Each structure stands twice: as C-alpha cells, then as structure tokens.
Amino acid sequence: MSDDRRLDVLRAIVEDYVQTQEPVGSRVLVERHALGVSPATIRNDMAALEEAGFIAQPHTSAGRVPTDKGYRMFVDRLSTIKPLSSPERRAIQQFLADAVDLDDVVDRSVRLLSQLTQQVAVVQYPSLRRSALRHLELVPVGDTRLLVVIITDTGRVEQRTLELDAPVAEHVVPELRARLNAAVAGRRLVDLPEPLEQMALAFAAEDRPLVHRVVRVVEDTLAEATEERVVMAGASHLARSGTDFSLTIRPVLEALEEQVVLLRLLTEMAEDTAGVTVRIGHENQHAGLAETSFVATGYGGDGEALARIGSLGPTRMDYAGTIASVRAVARYLSRILAG
Amino acid sequence: MSDDRRLDVLRAIVEDYVQTQEPVGSRVLVERHALGVSPATIRNDMAALEEAGFIAQPHTSAGRVPTDKGYRMFVDRLSTIKPLSSPERRAIQQFLADAVDLDDVVDRSVRLLSQLTQQVAVVQYPSLRRSALRHLELVPVGDTRLLVVIITDTGRVEQRTLELDAPVAEHVVPELRARLNAAVAGRRLVDLPEPLEQMALAFAAEDRPLVHRVVRVVEDTLAEATEERVVMAGASHLARSGTDFSLTIRPVLEALEEQVVLLRLLTEMAEDTAGVTVRIGHENQHAGLAETSFVATGYGGDGEALARIGSLGPTRMDYAGTIASVRAVARYLSRILAG
DNA sequence: ATTAGCACTCCGGGTCGGTGAGTGCCATGC
DNA sequence: GCATGGCACTCACCGACCCGGAGTGCTAAT
C-alpha cells in the first residue's frame, strides 16, 4: 500500500478545503494536483483515510472534509514552512518600532498580527511575575493616601492606592522610596521577599507598620491573578463573508471576552517555549472554541517566555501562514522589548 | 384629527417592535394596548404616520416598522424614564468600588454597562488634556535613557522614554524632578506652558537642553492624539440570536475596531454635557453603523466632562432602559474617580 | 494495485399552490 | 367629521414535489 500517496492526498484535501471552503471530491483533486492517478484510485485512498479518521464526509455523496485529526496530521507532518517576504518583515519591524510605550507596543502587535493573519489576534502583557523591577515610586496623595507605582523593565506600569489610618510622617516617604528602590531594582519577583524583609528592619519601630503595608502591596500586586492582562483584536474577521461559521460566532465571541478563557488558552500552551504551539478544534477545552484553532508562541525573555501571543481562527485556516506570522511578530516583539 | 392618539399609536408600535422584533399590525396593536378603538381606525392613523415618515412597511401587506425618524420622535417625546431598582444601583456601586486602579475601573465599567444593556459598551479613558497632574517621575535607565512617567489625578499613567545624546549629569535628575513637580502639581494642561517655561530658567545653561527636552515630552504626551484611549466590551451581544442583524455584523465590528471611529462617535456627542445623547441609525456618520443606535453621556469632572461612556445596539433597542443604565454607570463612575 | 464503468444517494435549487396576516378603501353609523 | 365593519387584494411564507448534478462505493477488467 502506498502510504506516501495517501498522505499526499490528505495534504491536497486540506489545502484545497482551506482554500475553497467546500468539501473536496476525487475528481477536482486529481485535476488540481498532479497526483498522477485516476479519481477511482483516489477514492480508495480516501476511503482508507476516512477509516483512519483523518477525513469525513458531511453527508453521503458529498466530498471529503478534514477532521481535527486530519488537520493535526497536516500541521505535524505535512505542512511546510512559509517564510515571510523581506518587505513584509521590514514593514512589521517598522510598525512596531514606532510604538511609544508598552501599551502602544502591545496594541500595535495585536493589530498587526490580526491584520497579517486575517484572524483574531491575542496578546498577553509581559508577566509582572517574571519581569524584573525597574523602579518603585511612592506618591503621597492628600494626607492619608499613598500611591504606589511599580515599573518593570519591560515598561509595564502598575499602580495601587494605599489608604492609611494616620497621616504619613514627612521624612519617611523619601527614605522608604530610596531604600525600596535599592532593595528591588533589577530583581525579579521570586527574589524579592528576602531583600524587602531586610530593608524593613532598617526603619524605626514606629514606622514599621507603614513600611510593611507598602511591602505587602508591592508583593500582592506582583502576585495577583489580575496581573495577567490580555488584549484582543480582529474580532470582525470572525464574520468573514460566505461562511456558515457565522452561525457559531456568538459562543466564540463570548469565549474571547472572558479574560479567564483567553488566559487558559494561552497558558495551557506554555510547555513548548521555543516553538509554536497549535491547538486544533476540540483540542481546545472550551466548548465554544470547538470549531476554531489557536496558534501561539511565547515572546520576550531568553529561555523562559515573558508572555504569549497567538492567533485564533476557524479550524480551516492557513496553518503555515498563520504560524509564520505568529512567529515573526513574536520575534520582533521580543526584540523591541529587549532593546 | 386626534394627534394625541397617533402618537400613542407610534409609541405602541415602537414598544411592540422593540420587544417582538417583528413588524406590527393593526390587530395585535389594539389587542396588546388599551387603545379603545378598532383596528380600522388604527389603520388610518398608521397611514398618516407612514405619510409623515415615522413608520414604514417592509413590503405590502406586512405590518409596520418604525423608521429612524420614528425612533427619534420616540426618544425625544414619547419614552418615559425607567429608573433602576435600588438593588441594581447597589450592585453597580459595589462592583465599581472593588476596582483596584484606573485600568480596572474602566474595565469594570465597560463590562458592567455591556452586561446591563446587553449591548456593546464603550468607555473612553479620562482625557489627559482635561485632567490635572498629580505627579511627574523621572527614572534614569542605563546611561543615556530617561523614563518620564506622568500620573494624573484620575489615576491615569502615561510613560515615555527619552533617548539622550549624552549621559545625564547625576545632580540634574533629582533637581529637575523636584522643580517639575512643584511646577505642575495640581494644574491642568492648559495652565502648564508658562510655569514650565519659568522653571526651565532656574537651571544652569548647560542643563537647559535636557530640561527642555523633558518639558517637550511632557507637553507632547498631554497633547498627543494618541492620548485618547477607548475600550469596548460586549461585542458578542451583536450576534444576538434570531436576528437578521447578524448579516450586518461585520461592518459594525469593523467600525468598532477603529479607535478613530469610536472616538468620533463619542466626541461628536459632546455638546450636551449634562444629559444623555442619542444617535439613531443614519444619524451616525459611519456607514457601517447605519442600523445601530448609540447612547452616550459624559462622566467625571464638574461641568465639563472628563470623558464619555456609551452603549451601542441595533436601532430597535430598549432606549429607556439603555439611557437609564448609561446614566447610572456614568454617575457612579464619576463618583469613584472623584473619591 | 490501478482503473473504467455503473448504479445509487442525496443535497440544492426551482416551481407551484395554499394559507394567513395585513392592508386600503368604501359605505355606513353616530 | 370621525370611527367602524366589511371586503377584496397583495404578498411573504411554507410544505410538497421534482429534477439535475456531484460524488460515492462496488465490481470487473487490466
């Protein structure tokens, strides 16, 4: 049995179906691809592929459609890398380089990726937990409030307001600011508790409560679940014309509006740090995403990724192109953040 | 001619149509509303209303549907205010009060409003231009870069990185920071140029270039077009089941993804500061929004609004309820920001 | 192992009446 | 002069029906 040709047939089916969005039959298959055999032969192969679960027919006497398993095989073994053209690369780089601050970088990235893939793009902000601290700022507000501002080396800024019982002693704030910064600058979250503990000891007993509260806020902010921010763009691509997919658009939009779902989507793909991860159809846990695929990778950080970026579309998507785009944007994004 | 009854009929048509989403005929009208006359009479009134352009029929021998003009009349003269229940109010208040910083406040507001109205919600960040400055922070990064952080009294934070030609002189940064803050604290953008000018004079000539560059960055940031940030939530409500509206979903989503369009939508309604503004169907400039209505109002600031918040849905929406929700969220939002 | 031939299935689109909701108009009544 | 009952008319909608075409699976021949 010519196993090779069967895989060729599978590849051809996936490629045709992705392009035409219509079940593909044996005749058009031999016409459009140089398979060198007759439709009847293809039919036999198709029967075998169906038996093996790679393709299915929507109804008797219709062409074949790839199953999730078929797409899986396609991305794992059949699809070839599709490098971006060099003008494309330059355009990406330029567009991202014009960003003015982190919000802008993230915003531009997500729009760019959505534009490139013609799908929904998702970008996670650099994790606070895994970033290093660049600066801590304390700003007294009125008498009894203290604004704590945290700036990371990726440019991310978080702020929390602290309500105090008593007015702050004048001299404490500058000293605390100085010592805090000395203690945290350049360190990552995991390395923080001890230096902060040490630092607190340097203060007079009467100032300790304040110091501890500030330390507490900093630690909480960095550890909080809310630290994980995600942005999305390109939802309109879900309503691409000429697709029954629009029937399923509601649950998909709903899923995408739940930060929790998005985060799980991104973080569940965390194992494979260097490469690109692909989740196809039902491989996604969320029910609303059963007819979508998600392509993601990490960015920032050397070795361990700072955060993730991905693209979501119908299972019948251009995997090669999407993978290439996701990878490219992630690469330039990393470069910007490191620069 | 009983003009009053005609308006009653119009009101009845709008209310019925909003509820059922189906063209409403003369029979069901007299059945569902206590109009005290026969269908034939209603039919005469309907003919008059159609003549006047308030209603239309999709095709001969179908019921009537309100036109944009009909909705306009309805919101201007016919709809009654629908106050929120007091548990609802408490829930809103509580939900917003739990917010941890400005991003969180805005995020919660937009989600809340989308939840309340079951439509798309849009919230604009408090304008930098109209806010007062709370604090300016300068953080040296490496030798030749300076991070400028701007914090407003609404809690908004903006940051810009400044690339310098030469290493910064050690002593300049603390002094500049102190003087800058003295100059700007509590002032609004329009009041800034002069004090900043004054301040710069206090520095030695050799430090002037640096000082001027920092001043420049601050002023630019506050004046920039990109200062206007808008967030959106509830797009999934656009795909509400059982509506041909889903055919038009694409252009609407596209419009909503353009910051520019959103901003124009919000700012074009700026005249009426205290009340709620409603734009119906074709009154919206953007072509993709011809079948939607937008309800917006300002929030924050006394007198002049700091920013705007609104809700967008199909023209056949519950105007009274939407107006009430938008107003309520805006009110509590203002309160939080002032607190 | 491949292929030509063939019978079979079933989707999609088109046609065709029947039904019912809704209208417009007219003649009548208060 | 306004409201009303009656009535003919118009369409959209729905189900039944039919037909063509695409695609398959099977079998027999190479």
XYZ file of C-alpha atoms (C1' of nucleotides) in Angstrom:
738
model
C 0.000 0.000 0.000
C 1.357 3.350 -0.986
C 1.218 5.147 2.352
C 3.079 8.106 0.943
C 0.474 8.859 -1.609
C -2.254 8.690 0.983
C -0.560 11.428 2.913
C -0.187 13.392 -0.282
C -3.883 13.032 -0.785
C -4.557 14.212 2.750
C -2.363 17.213 2.223
C -4.115 18.008 -1.022
C -7.504 17.747 0.645
C -6.512 20.066 3.453
C -5.017 22.610 1.096
C -7.984 22.568 -1.229
C -10.511 22.715 1.544
C -8.762 25.593 3.282
C -8.825 27.482 0.043
C -12.307 26.740 -1.264
C -14.145 26.033 1.962
C -16.063 23.322 0.168
C -15.939 19.567 0.552
C -13.457 18.273 -1.994
C -14.166 15.335 -4.269
C -11.910 12.908 -6.003
C -12.236 14.459 -9.424
C -11.198 18.017 -8.590
C -8.388 16.562 -6.527
C -6.685 14.928 -9.478
C -7.391 17.971 -11.617
C -5.850 20.483 -9.266
C -2.931 18.424 -8.002
C -0.533 16.422 -10.079
C -1.223 13.121 -8.404
C -0.729 11.013 -11.496
C -3.529 8.593 -10.788
C -7.209 8.345 -11.585
C -10.096 9.530 -9.433
C -11.014 5.939 -8.653
C -7.647 5.330 -7.052
C -8.025 8.473 -5.033
C -11.393 7.231 -3.884
C -9.806 4.126 -2.475
C -7.247 6.203 -0.624
C -9.974 8.464 0.641
C -11.880 5.507 1.992
C -8.757 4.456 3.866
C -8.171 7.967 5.188
C -11.748 8.127 6.338
C -11.410 4.755 8.000
C -8.353 6.099 9.821
C -10.292 9.170 10.941
C -8.411 11.837 9.038
C -11.287 12.953 6.875
C -15.071 12.719 6.901
C -17.964 13.420 4.610
C -20.669 15.826 5.720
C -23.253 13.528 4.111
C -23.322 10.670 1.701
C -22.409 11.718 -1.780
C -20.554 14.814 -0.742
C -16.834 15.412 -0.934
C -14.488 14.945 1.993
C -13.590 17.376 4.727
C -10.595 17.107 7.054
C -11.296 16.175 10.659
C -9.434 17.669 13.601
C -7.208 14.636 13.462
C -6.571 15.315 9.806
C -5.511 18.892 10.487
C -3.343 17.647 13.309
C -1.522 15.314 10.964
C -1.238 18.138 8.474
C 0.438 20.591 10.816
C 2.630 17.945 12.426
C 3.950 16.239 9.349
C 2.690 17.718 6.125
C 2.792 21.472 6.150
C 5.882 23.279 5.006
C 7.232 26.483 6.475
C 6.223 29.550 4.581
C 8.715 32.339 5.230
C 7.560 35.940 5.066
C 8.856 38.123 2.303
C 11.501 40.562 3.284
C 9.378 43.671 2.626
C 6.822 42.122 4.953
C 9.457 41.714 7.603
C 10.595 45.265 7.254
C 7.032 46.525 7.486
C 6.459 44.592 10.694
C 9.641 45.833 12.237
C 8.958 49.409 11.277
C 5.399 49.356 12.529
C 6.397 48.025 15.913
C 9.411 50.280 16.267
C 7.199 53.358 16.086
C 5.471 52.438 19.317
C 5.713 54.993 22.048
C 5.221 52.942 25.201
C 4.336 49.431 26.299
C 0.593 49.860 25.864
C 1.314 51.057 22.388
C 3.652 48.162 21.635
C 1.089 45.612 22.727
C -1.693 47.394 20.918
C 0.272 47.577 17.703
C 1.335 43.963 17.950
C -2.162 42.654 18.313
C -3.478 44.757 15.466
C -0.585 43.800 13.269
C -0.982 40.097 13.869
C -4.690 40.270 13.261
C -4.015 42.087 10.023
C -1.405 39.599 8.857
C -3.438 36.508 9.589
C -6.841 37.958 8.842
C -7.952 36.377 12.074
C -8.411 37.210 15.719
C -5.146 38.031 17.461
C -4.441 37.800 21.156
C -1.517 39.236 23.080
C -0.718 38.833 26.724
C 1.084 41.610 28.565
C 4.549 40.719 29.823
C 4.103 38.904 33.089
C 4.865 41.008 36.133
C 5.961 37.934 37.949
C 8.663 37.090 35.501
C 9.776 40.650 34.796
C 12.457 42.471 36.694
C 11.619 45.659 38.561
C 12.994 48.864 37.255
C 11.598 51.380 39.656
C 9.201 51.863 42.535
C 7.600 55.196 43.176
C 5.658 56.471 46.187
C 3.424 59.486 45.774
C 1.568 60.887 48.780
C -1.958 61.887 47.865
C -3.632 64.125 50.354
C -2.784 63.271 53.943
C -3.769 59.676 54.323
C -3.263 58.116 50.941
C -0.202 56.812 49.253
C 0.064 55.940 45.603
C 2.416 53.060 44.882
C 3.690 52.870 41.308
C 5.597 49.875 40.026
C 7.580 49.972 36.798
C 9.139 46.895 35.232
C 11.979 46.584 32.785
C 9.502 45.712 30.044
C 7.895 49.087 30.576
C 4.812 47.845 32.292
C 3.358 50.150 34.945
C 1.057 49.125 37.777
C -0.331 51.364 40.452
C -2.189 50.834 43.692
C -3.576 53.285 46.184
C -2.973 52.647 49.838
C -5.413 54.016 52.417
C -3.627 54.845 55.648
C -5.015 55.186 59.163
C -2.837 58.104 60.095
C -1.101 60.883 58.180
C 2.267 59.881 56.814
C 5.293 61.240 58.612
C 7.063 63.603 56.233
C 10.514 62.142 56.463
C 9.523 58.512 55.929
C 8.450 58.633 52.301
C 11.730 59.745 50.731
C 13.698 57.316 52.817
C 11.339 54.471 52.103
C 11.428 55.258 48.413
C 15.194 55.214 48.356
C 15.535 52.024 50.323
C 12.808 50.267 48.399
C 14.448 51.022 45.112
C 17.814 49.938 46.390
C 16.253 46.691 47.520
C 14.252 45.796 44.431
C 15.940 47.352 41.444
C 16.766 44.767 38.800
C 15.378 41.843 40.756
C 12.557 39.590 39.752
C 9.583 38.758 41.862
C 10.903 35.485 43.209
C 13.962 37.214 44.538
C 12.062 39.932 46.328
C 10.787 38.748 49.725
C 14.126 38.482 51.428
C 15.642 41.856 50.475
C 12.375 43.557 51.334
C 12.382 41.877 54.711
C 15.907 43.076 55.342
C 15.062 46.549 54.278
C 12.142 46.847 56.670
C 14.464 46.217 59.600
C 16.352 49.389 58.856
C 13.394 51.526 59.900
C 12.469 52.773 63.337
C 9.844 50.675 65.081
C 7.181 53.360 64.784
C 7.496 53.421 61.009
C 7.408 49.679 60.579
C 3.632 49.341 60.093
C 3.692 51.694 57.134
C 6.731 50.016 55.662
C 5.147 46.635 55.960
C 1.965 47.770 54.348
C 3.828 49.135 51.370
C 5.873 45.975 51.056
C 2.702 43.999 51.236
C 1.074 45.991 48.434
C 4.078 45.518 46.204
C 4.156 41.799 46.761
C 0.422 41.428 46.337
C 0.380 43.393 43.130
C 3.099 41.279 41.616
C 1.472 38.033 42.666
C -2.138 38.898 41.927
C -4.176 36.987 39.442
C -5.218 40.258 37.869
C -1.642 40.840 36.885
C -2.316 38.896 33.731
C -3.695 41.258 31.144
C -4.738 40.161 27.699
C -5.797 42.165 24.699
C -7.547 41.039 21.565
C -8.148 42.437 18.099
C -9.688 41.473 14.798
C -12.966 40.082 16.017
C -14.542 41.270 12.802
C -12.614 38.634 10.905
C -14.806 36.041 12.574
C -17.670 37.308 10.484
C -15.825 36.639 7.247
C -18.299 36.534 4.408
C -19.522 33.301 2.917
C -19.176 31.001 5.865
C -21.613 29.011 7.939
C -19.059 29.706 10.591
C -21.030 32.838 11.338
C -23.618 30.639 12.994
C -21.079 29.772 15.637
C -19.817 33.274 16.007
C -21.671 34.020 19.209
C -20.016 31.461 21.506
C -16.630 32.312 20.078
C -17.057 36.000 20.790
C -18.299 35.180 24.244
C -15.307 32.992 24.958
C -12.941 35.659 23.731
C -14.464 38.238 26.026
C -13.689 36.175 29.078
C -10.187 37.027 30.165
C -10.084 33.748 32.025
C -10.713 31.706 28.929
C -8.154 33.630 26.935
C -5.585 33.202 29.644
C -6.144 29.497 29.901
C -5.873 29.262 26.182
C -2.514 30.973 26.258
C -1.045 29.420 29.341
C -2.062 25.881 28.563
C 0.307 26.042 25.655
C 3.238 27.002 27.788
C 5.319 23.840 27.678
C 6.891 24.285 24.329
C 8.730 27.524 24.920
C 10.825 27.941 21.824
C 8.455 26.765 19.113
C 4.921 27.474 18.090
C 2.062 25.525 19.602
C -1.106 24.693 17.696
C -4.394 23.659 19.258
C -6.945 22.323 16.824
C -10.721 22.251 17.210
C -11.786 20.050 20.065
C -8.299 20.084 21.491
C -9.402 23.384 22.940
C -11.122 22.787 26.227
C -13.711 25.487 25.893
C -16.848 24.278 24.141
C -17.369 27.498 22.202
C -13.994 27.080 20.570
C -14.572 23.587 19.258
C -14.563 24.808 15.674
C -11.568 27.043 15.992
C -7.831 26.544 16.059
C -5.325 28.530 18.007
C -1.705 29.140 17.132
C 0.525 30.590 19.815
C 4.063 31.133 20.923
C 5.989 32.932 23.643
C 7.851 36.185 23.367
C 10.323 38.207 25.400
C 12.828 36.767 27.819
C 15.655 34.453 26.909
C 14.766 30.855 27.508
C 11.644 31.372 29.549
C 8.967 33.383 27.778
C 7.691 36.574 29.383
C 4.269 36.223 27.868
C 2.484 34.762 24.883
C 0.942 35.820 21.633
C -1.402 33.946 19.385
C -3.902 33.893 16.570
C -7.305 32.252 16.500
C -9.416 31.296 13.504
C -11.624 28.596 12.076
C -10.101 25.117 12.020
C -9.996 25.528 8.287
C -7.288 28.112 8.415
C -3.974 28.650 6.636
C -1.784 26.974 9.236
C 1.524 27.553 7.508
C 0.884 31.239 7.012
C -0.502 31.759 10.489
C 2.422 30.011 12.117
C 4.852 32.115 10.143
C 3.090 35.350 11.092
C 2.807 34.493 14.758
C 6.435 33.568 14.924
C 7.552 36.700 13.095
C 5.559 39.093 15.253
C 6.750 37.341 18.402
C 10.324 37.646 17.300
C 10.167 41.374 16.598
C 8.155 41.949 19.724
C 10.871 40.303 21.775
C 13.452 42.419 20.079
C 11.612 45.658 20.851
C 11.156 44.788 24.488
C 14.778 43.842 24.910
C 16.096 46.929 23.125
C -57.825 64.980 13.986
C -56.695 63.270 17.141
C -52.991 63.923 17.022
C -52.534 62.582 20.515
C -53.753 59.162 19.650
C -51.466 58.992 16.663
C -48.504 59.500 18.914
C -49.872 56.852 21.231
C -50.010 54.533 18.268
C -46.442 55.357 17.348
C -45.313 54.701 20.882
C -47.164 51.394 20.882
C -45.586 50.390 17.600
C -42.087 51.163 18.819
C -42.591 49.330 22.081
C -44.059 46.280 20.408
C -41.486 46.164 17.695
C -38.607 46.503 20.126
C -39.997 43.616 22.074
C -41.016 41.212 19.312
C -38.663 42.270 16.540
C -41.479 41.697 14.104
C -43.468 44.141 12.015
C -46.567 45.022 13.993
C -50.045 45.056 12.514
C -53.171 46.916 13.451
C -54.891 43.957 15.078
C -52.229 42.987 17.601
C -51.817 46.650 18.377
C -55.351 47.055 19.686
C -55.108 43.722 21.445
C -51.942 44.455 23.329
C -52.525 48.101 24.102
C -55.695 49.602 25.500
C -56.260 51.987 22.645
C -60.035 51.827 22.802
C -60.593 51.939 19.078
C -60.906 49.415 16.293
C -58.147 48.125 14.031
C -59.615 50.040 11.112
C -59.137 53.311 12.946
C -55.592 52.378 13.791
C -55.008 51.653 10.154
C -55.968 55.185 9.258
C -53.580 56.528 11.863
C -50.874 54.255 10.604
C -51.364 55.532 7.084
C -50.914 59.056 8.408
C -47.822 58.086 10.397
C -46.354 56.458 7.332
C -47.154 59.527 5.277
C -45.286 61.588 7.866
C -42.297 59.245 7.686
C -42.409 57.809 11.185
C -43.069 54.229 10.161
C -42.705 52.065 7.073
C -43.696 48.654 5.835
C -41.035 46.194 4.706
C -43.367 45.077 1.917
C -47.008 45.429 1.003
C -49.249 43.524 3.334
C -46.782 43.381 6.161
C -47.026 45.215 9.472
C -45.281 48.476 10.199
C -41.785 49.091 11.439
C -40.518 52.348 12.951
C -38.144 54.439 10.839
C -35.176 56.306 12.262
C -37.396 59.333 12.374
C -39.959 57.327 14.322
C -37.387 56.285 16.909
C -36.190 59.855 17.122
C -39.699 61.051 17.949
C -39.987 58.231 20.442
C -36.875 59.096 22.419
C -37.495 62.827 22.223
C -41.109 62.944 23.210
C -42.598 59.584 23.981
C -40.319 57.476 26.106
C -40.554 57.688 29.856
C -37.645 57.425 32.234
C -37.153 53.988 33.663
C -35.283 54.227 36.976
C -33.096 51.351 38.074
C -34.122 49.327 41.074
C -32.230 50.061 44.222
C -30.602 46.619 44.446
C -29.374 47.226 40.918
C -27.877 50.509 41.995
C -26.158 48.942 44.938
C -24.744 46.191 42.773
C -23.312 48.718 40.342
C -21.776 50.746 43.091
C -20.268 47.740 44.777
C -18.866 46.306 41.601
C -17.128 49.526 40.671
C -15.907 50.225 44.183
C -13.893 47.000 44.177
C -11.689 48.247 41.378
C -8.028 48.391 42.172
C -6.721 51.008 39.764
C -7.839 53.106 36.833
C -7.431 50.374 34.257
C -9.548 48.213 36.469
C -12.185 50.891 36.936
C -12.517 51.437 33.216
C -12.501 47.733 32.513
C -15.175 47.062 35.078
C -17.304 49.944 33.871
C -17.332 48.794 30.305
C -18.136 45.223 31.230
C -20.815 46.318 33.611
C -22.524 48.557 31.107
C -22.413 45.887 28.453
C -23.956 43.467 30.924
C -26.714 45.864 31.940
C -27.737 46.834 28.443
C -26.985 43.522 26.775
C -25.258 45.538 24.111
C -21.836 46.776 23.146
C -20.411 49.209 25.667
C -17.724 51.798 25.032
C -15.725 53.764 27.572
C -13.198 56.474 26.926
C -10.311 56.943 29.337
C -10.322 60.229 31.231
C -8.795 62.813 28.952
C -5.241 63.718 29.839
C -5.786 67.155 28.496
C -8.596 67.920 30.877
C -7.155 66.142 33.909
C -4.926 67.744 36.482
C -1.429 66.405 37.028
C -0.692 64.644 40.248
C 2.902 63.655 39.822
C 5.770 63.514 37.398
C 8.508 60.968 37.772
C 11.886 60.720 36.090
C 13.692 57.399 36.101
C 17.138 57.113 34.561
C 17.511 53.913 32.585
C 21.034 52.950 31.792
C 23.232 55.890 30.949
C 21.513 57.612 28.113
C 17.832 56.977 28.602
C 15.304 58.674 30.779
C 11.849 57.316 31.536
C 9.244 60.025 32.036
C 6.139 58.941 33.951
C 3.073 61.136 34.183
C 0.322 60.487 36.703
C -2.980 62.352 36.689
C -5.459 62.893 39.463
C -7.813 60.408 37.814
C -5.152 57.767 38.222
C -4.117 57.602 34.636
C -0.467 56.842 33.984
C 1.463 57.603 30.829
C 5.106 56.930 30.210
C 7.594 57.889 27.546
C 11.195 57.003 27.065
C 13.627 59.734 26.164
C 16.816 58.887 24.273
C 19.637 61.252 25.217
C 22.767 62.144 23.303
C 24.966 62.275 26.349
C 24.910 60.658 29.799
C 22.775 62.551 32.290
C 24.574 64.558 34.900
C 23.904 62.947 38.253
C 22.751 66.014 40.099
C 20.283 67.203 37.476
C 17.651 64.497 37.716
C 16.628 64.954 41.359
C 16.535 68.679 40.996
C 14.583 68.524 37.779
C 12.146 66.100 39.314
C 11.556 68.357 42.292
C 11.127 71.500 40.246
C 8.934 69.831 37.684
C 6.580 68.572 40.327
C 6.469 71.914 42.023
C 5.614 73.488 38.711
C 2.937 71.119 37.513
C 1.272 69.566 40.545
C -2.452 70.126 40.531
C -2.504 72.053 37.266
C -4.231 71.142 34.099
C -2.685 71.017 30.685
C -3.805 74.430 29.585
C -2.132 76.014 32.573
C 1.191 74.273 32.037
C 3.316 76.051 29.417
C 4.034 79.150 31.439
C 5.119 77.572 34.743
C 7.261 75.096 32.849
C 8.899 77.911 30.971
C 9.636 79.690 34.227
C 11.016 76.562 35.744
C 13.467 75.959 32.958
C 15.075 79.326 33.600
C 16.133 78.203 37.052
C 18.659 75.774 35.575
C 22.236 76.378 34.556
C 22.667 76.964 30.847
C 24.448 73.667 30.282
C 21.481 71.707 31.647
C 18.903 73.609 29.653
C 18.834 71.265 26.649
C 17.910 68.315 28.832
C 15.318 70.312 30.705
C 13.746 71.481 27.527
C 13.585 68.010 26.099
C 11.801 66.728 29.168
C 9.371 69.625 29.113
C 8.764 68.954 25.486
C 7.971 65.289 26.114
C 5.523 66.152 28.849
C 3.703 68.665 26.730
C 3.662 66.392 23.719
C 2.324 63.474 25.652
C -0.509 65.509 27.049
C -1.406 66.977 23.707
C -0.968 63.913 21.549
C -3.809 62.445 19.589
C -2.976 59.035 20.994
C -3.853 60.294 24.418
C -7.430 59.292 23.731
C -7.856 55.679 24.650
C -11.101 53.813 24.224
C -12.119 50.357 25.354
C -15.039 48.257 24.242
C -16.844 45.196 25.532
C -19.849 43.029 24.752
C -19.283 42.520 21.059
C -20.885 39.121 21.395
C -24.222 40.779 22.021
C -24.168 41.881 18.413
C -24.664 38.260 17.437
C -27.856 38.027 19.434
C -29.821 35.023 18.256
C -32.757 35.303 15.935
C -31.893 38.460 14.119
C -31.121 39.278 10.528
C -28.986 41.909 12.135
C -26.246 39.313 12.090
C -25.923 39.931 8.386
C -24.716 43.414 9.138
C -22.473 42.354 11.973
C -19.272 42.538 10.010
C -19.201 46.263 9.235
C -20.274 47.041 12.770
C -17.423 45.052 14.252
C -15.037 46.653 11.832
C -16.192 50.116 12.773
C -15.859 49.339 16.448
C -12.300 48.185 16.000
C -11.249 51.517 14.612
C -10.315 53.716 17.509
C -10.854 56.689 15.274
C -14.440 55.797 14.552
C -15.193 55.147 18.189
C -13.660 58.419 19.187
C -15.613 60.378 16.643
C -18.737 58.645 17.801
C -18.080 59.696 21.362
C -16.782 63.167 20.795
C -19.382 64.192 18.268
C -21.899 63.957 21.047
C -20.008 66.311 23.266
C -22.272 69.362 23.175
C -24.854 68.223 25.623
C -22.693 67.732 28.686
C -25.166 67.086 31.439
C -27.692 64.878 29.709
C -27.595 61.773 27.619
C -27.212 61.992 23.869
C -28.787 59.534 21.479
C -27.770 58.985 17.865
C -30.152 56.906 15.842
C -29.402 54.867 12.734
C -28.338 57.052 9.865
C -27.663 59.928 12.206
C -24.367 58.138 12.738
C -21.922 59.243 10.098
C -20.187 55.934 9.641
C -21.895 53.785 7.020
C -21.426 50.538 8.930
C -23.388 51.930 11.822
C -26.470 52.883 9.827
C -28.549 50.229 11.548
C -27.344 50.915 15.041
C -28.083 53.495 17.673
C -25.664 54.911 20.175
C -26.477 56.282 23.603
C -23.765 58.246 25.378
C -23.050 60.670 28.144
C -20.078 62.271 29.867
C -18.573 61.360 33.184
C -16.080 62.789 35.664
C -15.375 66.453 36.148
C -17.871 69.024 37.332
C -19.437 70.881 34.500
C -17.106 69.808 31.754
C -16.943 66.061 31.264
C -13.576 64.309 31.563
C -14.532 61.624 29.115
C -17.522 59.772 27.737
C -19.243 56.454 28.041
C -21.842 54.895 25.810
C -23.765 51.886 24.635
C -24.348 50.745 21.091
C -27.006 48.388 19.770
C -29.475 47.840 16.967
C -31.819 50.743 16.277
C -34.540 48.543 17.647
C -33.218 48.740 21.168
C -34.715 49.465 24.574
C -33.973 53.178 24.622
C -35.426 53.910 28.038
C -33.505 51.104 29.711
C -30.279 51.862 27.906
C -30.439 55.533 28.763
C -31.040 54.695 32.406
C -28.114 52.280 32.516
C -25.696 54.593 30.760
C -26.614 57.408 33.071
C -26.316 55.270 36.191
C -22.911 53.843 35.319
C -21.643 57.306 34.386
C -22.804 58.680 37.695
C -21.099 56.041 39.810
C -18.028 56.187 37.641
C -17.762 59.912 38.291
C -18.149 59.296 41.970
C -15.367 56.728 42.069
C -12.958 58.940 40.203
C -13.697 61.919 42.419
C -13.388 59.900 45.628
C -2.525 -2.299 -7.442
C -4.977 0.608 -10.647
C -8.842 1.866 -13.422
C -13.208 2.254 -16.143
C -17.957 1.696 -15.732
C -22.187 1.979 -13.374
C -25.861 2.180 -10.082
C -27.091 4.708 -6.090
C -27.568 8.520 -2.777
C -28.782 12.828 -1.534
C -28.150 17.991 -1.499
C -29.630 22.237 -3.621
C -32.460 24.864 -6.295
C -36.624 25.691 -8.766
C -41.579 25.537 -9.308
C -46.256 25.585 -7.609
C -50.443 26.181 -4.741
C -52.425 27.100 -0.435
C -52.704 29.822 3.694
C -52.831 33.661 6.532
C -51.614 38.087 8.001
C -52.156 42.552 6.878
C -53.580 46.339 4.200
C -56.533 50.006 1.692
C -60.807 51.512 0.601
C -65.661 52.187 0.758
C -70.054 52.554 2.634
C -72.335 53.173 6.896
C -73.372 54.946 11.560
C -73.065 58.289 15.288
C -66.219 64.676 10.653
C -64.514 60.800 12.762
C -64.881 55.850 13.814
C -66.092 51.312 12.210
C -67.400 46.877 9.877
C -66.902 44.619 5.666
C -64.409 43.125 1.792
C -61.274 42.419 -1.934
C -56.462 42.306 -2.763
C -51.488 41.530 -2.117
C -47.677 39.155 -0.766
C -44.422 36.543 2.169
C -44.066 32.139 3.975
C -44.320 27.087 3.984
C -44.544 22.496 2.502
C -44.632 19.296 -1.396
C -42.628 17.991 -5.304
C -39.314 17.304 -8.801
C -35.005 17.278 -11.106
C -30.058 17.723 -12.106
C -25.571 17.070 -10.669
C -21.866 15.870 -7.909
C -19.857 12.384 -5.583
C -19.500 7.921 -3.837
C -18.787 2.635 -3.440
C -18.555 -1.532 -5.770
C -17.298 -4.735 -9.277
C -14.943 -6.470 -13.023
C -11.167 -5.959 -16.101
C -6.255 -4.883 -16.909
